[in-house]
């Protein structure tokens, strides 16, 4: 039982020519390992993050987690990784019921470095309150970046602006409203990314 993981199941999948192993940690966390001849080494860590409103709290947390950790106290983890990384994929995504942090690289040393960064980010994030204001929402005076600072108050924030962009797409709006119509009373009927009308509610 290496690192408190116990092998639960082994299976060969012809469809993807992979040896699949399912492990369970003593905490109940599960680890799924697929081994095949793909040149990409891929890792992803996933957390259950079902939401009960459309304020985007899971999406804001996804962003804030990547704003520095105990071992890597840098302001922009993605930016630092991109400077010298050899990754073939790097992202973080929030879904209605989960948040996923996937990475991939064809270089083994780079791959293990990416895994180390992601594990430290999600298990030991700094979570500075100012990061939530930057990534979520805050009030600013319109035009405060210019010489004319006599404007009105307006909402700003990375996730807030990202979701305003998403809601400017008719396809995204139709998709979101379709889900809300089909699932009106559970997490799939809410916008885990955050509805700009509701993000400032929290």
Short mmCIF file of C-alpha atoms in Angstrom, two decimals:
data_model
loop_
_atom_site.label_atom_id
_atom_site.label_comp_id
_atom_site.label_asym_id
_atom_site.label_seq_id
_atom_site.Cartn_x
_atom_site.Cartn_y
_atom_site.Cartn_z
CA UNK A 1 0.00 0.00 0.00
CA UNK A 2 2.21 2.84 -1.35
CA UNK A 3 1.40 6.29 0.06
CA UNK A 4 -1.76 4.91 1.68
CA UNK A 5 -3.34 3.95 -1.68
CA UNK A 6 -4.84 0.48 -2.05
CA UNK A 7 -5.32 -1.15 -5.47
CA UNK A 8 -9.05 -1.80 -5.98
CA UNK A 9 -9.39 -2.95 -9.57
CA UNK A 10 -7.33 -3.74 -12.70
CA UNK A 11 -8.82 -3.87 -16.18
CA UNK A 12 -7.64 -3.76 -19.80
CA UNK A 13 -9.60 -1.44 -22.16
CA UNK A 14 -9.31 -2.48 -25.81
CA UNK A 15 -10.93 0.76 -27.04
CA UNK A 16 -7.97 2.86 -25.89
CA UNK A 17 -5.37 0.09 -25.58
CA UNK A 18 -4.81 0.93 -21.93
CA UNK A 19 -4.13 -0.86 -18.70
CA UNK A 20 -6.48 0.73 -16.15
CA UNK A 21 -5.93 0.62 -12.40
CA UNK A 22 -8.23 2.05 -9.77
CA UNK A 23 -6.75 2.91 -6.36
CA UNK A 24 -8.39 4.23 -3.22
CA UNK A 25 -6.68 6.35 -0.60
CA UNK A 26 -7.36 5.78 3.08
CA UNK A 27 -9.31 9.08 3.05
CA UNK A 28 -11.66 7.72 0.37
CA UNK A 29 -10.11 9.71 -2.49
CA UNK A 30 -9.87 7.71 -5.70
CA UNK A 31 -7.00 7.57 -8.18
CA UNK A 32 -7.50 6.25 -11.70
CA UNK A 33 -4.35 5.33 -13.63
CA UNK A 34 -4.36 4.62 -17.37
CA UNK A 35 -1.18 3.30 -18.92
CA UNK A 36 -0.74 3.08 -22.70
CA UNK A 37 1.71 4.07 -25.43
CA UNK A 38 0.56 7.69 -25.80
CA UNK A 39 3.52 10.10 -25.76
CA UNK A 40 1.57 12.55 -23.60
CA UNK A 41 1.74 12.11 -19.86
CA UNK A 42 -1.51 13.49 -18.45
CA UNK A 43 -2.56 14.31 -14.91
CA UNK A 44 -5.75 15.80 -13.60
CA UNK A 45 -7.09 16.37 -10.12
CA UNK A 46 -10.83 16.78 -9.69
CA UNK A 47 -12.91 18.02 -6.76
CA UNK A 48 -16.66 17.86 -6.26
CA UNK A 49 -17.88 21.46 -6.25
CA UNK A 50 -21.68 21.40 -6.69
CA UNK A 51 -23.15 24.88 -6.42
CA UNK A 52 -26.43 26.09 -4.95
CA UNK A 53 -26.57 29.46 -6.73
CA UNK A 54 -25.22 31.25 -9.82
CA UNK A 55 -22.74 33.54 -8.03
CA UNK A 56 -19.78 31.71 -9.57
CA UNK A 57 -18.19 30.87 -6.22
CA UNK A 58 -16.65 27.61 -7.52
CA UNK A 59 -15.27 29.40 -10.59
CA UNK A 60 -13.83 32.22 -8.48
CA UNK A 61 -12.23 29.66 -6.15
CA UNK A 62 -10.77 27.81 -9.17
CA UNK A 63 -9.04 31.05 -10.23
CA UNK A 64 -7.97 32.05 -6.71
CA UNK A 65 -6.37 28.67 -5.98
CA UNK A 66 -3.94 29.35 -8.83
CA UNK A 67 -2.78 32.65 -7.34
CA UNK A 68 0.06 31.16 -5.30
CA UNK A 69 0.62 28.30 -2.90
CA UNK A 70 2.81 27.38 0.06
CA UNK A 71 5.60 25.88 -2.05
CA UNK A 72 5.10 28.19 -5.06
CA UNK A 73 4.13 31.63 -3.69
CA UNK A 74 3.85 33.35 -7.09
CA UNK A 75 0.99 35.63 -8.10
CA UNK A 76 0.22 33.92 -11.41
CA UNK A 77 0.94 30.19 -11.45
CA UNK A 78 -0.14 29.77 -15.10
CA UNK A 79 2.05 32.66 -16.24
CA UNK A 80 5.11 31.30 -14.45
CA UNK A 81 4.59 27.79 -15.83
CA UNK A 82 4.21 29.13 -19.39
CA UNK A 83 7.56 30.92 -19.17
CA UNK A 84 9.62 27.75 -19.23
CA UNK A 85 7.23 24.82 -19.39
CA UNK A 86 7.06 22.18 -22.09
CA UNK A 87 3.41 21.36 -21.45
CA UNK A 88 1.10 20.25 -24.22
CA UNK A 89 -1.99 21.15 -22.17
CA UNK A 90 -2.58 23.29 -19.11
CA UNK A 91 -5.91 24.52 -17.81
CA UNK A 92 -8.47 24.59 -15.02
CA UNK A 93 -12.20 24.19 -15.56
CA UNK A 94 -15.34 24.54 -13.47
CA UNK A 95 -18.39 22.43 -14.28
CA UNK A 96 -21.80 22.37 -12.56
CA UNK A 97 -20.68 19.59 -10.19
CA UNK A 98 -16.87 19.55 -10.26
CA UNK A 99 -13.68 21.56 -10.73
CA UNK A 100 -10.85 20.01 -12.74
CA UNK A 101 -7.15 20.91 -12.91
CA UNK A 102 -5.60 19.00 -15.88
CA UNK A 103 -2.02 19.19 -17.22
CA UNK A 104 -0.07 17.26 -19.86
CA UNK A 105 3.49 17.10 -21.15
CA UNK A 106 5.58 14.77 -23.28
CA UNK A 107 8.65 15.50 -21.15
CA UNK A 108 8.74 13.39 -17.97
CA UNK A 109 10.67 15.89 -15.81
CA UNK A 110 8.37 18.71 -16.91
CA UNK A 111 5.33 16.51 -16.27
CA UNK A 112 6.35 15.75 -12.68
CA UNK A 113 7.08 19.44 -12.11
CA UNK A 114 3.58 20.37 -13.36
CA UNK A 115 2.00 17.74 -11.11
CA UNK A 116 3.95 19.10 -8.14
CA UNK A 117 2.80 22.66 -8.86
CA UNK A 118 -0.85 21.65 -9.28
CA UNK A 119 -0.95 19.47 -6.17
CA UNK A 120 0.56 22.23 -4.05
CA UNK A 121 -1.82 24.79 -5.59
CA UNK A 122 -4.97 22.82 -4.78
CA UNK A 123 -3.93 21.43 -1.38
CA UNK A 124 -1.92 24.39 -0.02
CA UNK A 125 -3.25 27.56 -1.67
CA UNK A 126 -2.46 30.94 -0.14
CA UNK A 127 -6.01 32.26 -0.77
CA UNK A 128 -5.28 35.92 -0.08
CA UNK A 129 -8.61 37.81 0.35
CA UNK A 130 -7.41 40.37 -2.22
CA UNK A 131 -7.19 37.60 -4.81
CA UNK A 132 -10.92 36.94 -4.42
CA UNK A 133 -11.61 40.61 -5.17
CA UNK A 134 -9.32 40.53 -8.19
CA UNK A 135 -10.62 37.22 -9.54
CA UNK A 136 -14.24 37.54 -8.41
CA UNK A 137 -15.65 41.05 -8.24
CA UNK A 138 -15.01 44.46 -6.75
CA UNK A 139 -16.32 47.98 -7.19
CA UNK A 140 -14.23 50.55 -9.01
CA UNK A 141 -14.89 54.10 -10.08
CA UNK A 142 -15.46 54.21 -13.81
CA UNK A 143 -12.41 55.72 -15.48
CA UNK A 144 -10.29 55.41 -12.31
CA UNK A 145 -7.37 54.30 -14.47
CA UNK A 146 -7.43 57.62 -16.33
CA UNK A 147 -7.13 61.26 -15.34
CA UNK A 148 -10.93 61.57 -15.22
CA UNK A 149 -11.91 59.75 -12.00
CA UNK A 150 -15.33 61.31 -11.64
CA UNK A 151 -17.27 58.38 -13.07
CA UNK A 152 -19.84 56.08 -11.51
CA UNK A 153 -19.15 52.85 -9.62
CA UNK A 154 -18.91 49.71 -11.73
CA UNK A 155 -18.13 46.05 -11.12
CA UNK A 156 -14.75 44.65 -12.18
CA UNK A 157 -13.13 41.24 -11.77
CA UNK A 158 -11.54 38.51 -13.88
CA UNK A 159 -14.39 36.00 -13.52
CA UNK A 160 -17.03 38.74 -13.68
CA UNK A 161 -15.61 40.03 -16.99
CA UNK A 162 -15.05 36.51 -18.32
CA UNK A 163 -18.68 35.63 -17.70
CA UNK A 164 -19.92 38.93 -19.16
CA UNK A 165 -18.12 37.81 -22.31
CA UNK A 166 -19.71 34.36 -22.14
CA UNK A 167 -23.17 35.93 -21.74
CA UNK A 168 -22.60 38.08 -24.82
CA UNK A 169 -22.60 34.90 -26.93
CA UNK A 170 -26.11 33.83 -28.05
CA UNK A 171 -24.96 30.19 -28.27
CA UNK A 172 -23.72 30.23 -24.66
CA UNK A 173 -26.89 31.90 -23.42
CA UNK A 174 -29.09 29.38 -25.26
CA UNK A 175 -27.07 26.48 -23.84
CA UNK A 176 -27.24 27.90 -20.31
CA UNK A 177 -30.99 28.58 -20.45
CA UNK A 178 -31.62 25.13 -21.95
CA UNK A 179 -29.87 23.48 -19.00
CA UNK A 180 -31.80 25.65 -16.56
CA UNK A 181 -35.08 24.60 -18.22
CA UNK A 182 -34.25 20.89 -18.10
CA UNK A 183 -32.78 20.97 -14.55
CA UNK A 184 -34.67 23.77 -12.75
CA UNK A 185 -34.12 22.49 -9.21
CA UNK A 186 -30.57 21.10 -8.98
CA UNK A 187 -26.96 22.12 -9.51
CA UNK A 188 -27.14 21.55 -13.29
CA UNK A 189 -29.78 24.25 -13.57
CA UNK A 190 -27.42 26.84 -12.09
CA UNK A 191 -24.46 28.59 -13.69
CA UNK A 192 -21.36 27.33 -11.90
CA UNK A 193 -19.25 29.78 -13.90
CA UNK A 194 -21.35 32.62 -12.56
CA UNK A 195 -24.14 34.70 -14.02
CA UNK A 196 -22.91 38.34 -14.15
CA UNK A 197 -26.27 39.42 -12.73
CA UNK A 198 -25.66 37.27 -9.63
CA UNK A 199 -21.86 37.22 -9.17
CA UNK A 200 -21.99 40.44 -7.05
CA UNK A 201 -24.61 38.84 -4.73
CA UNK A 202 -21.85 37.14 -2.75
#
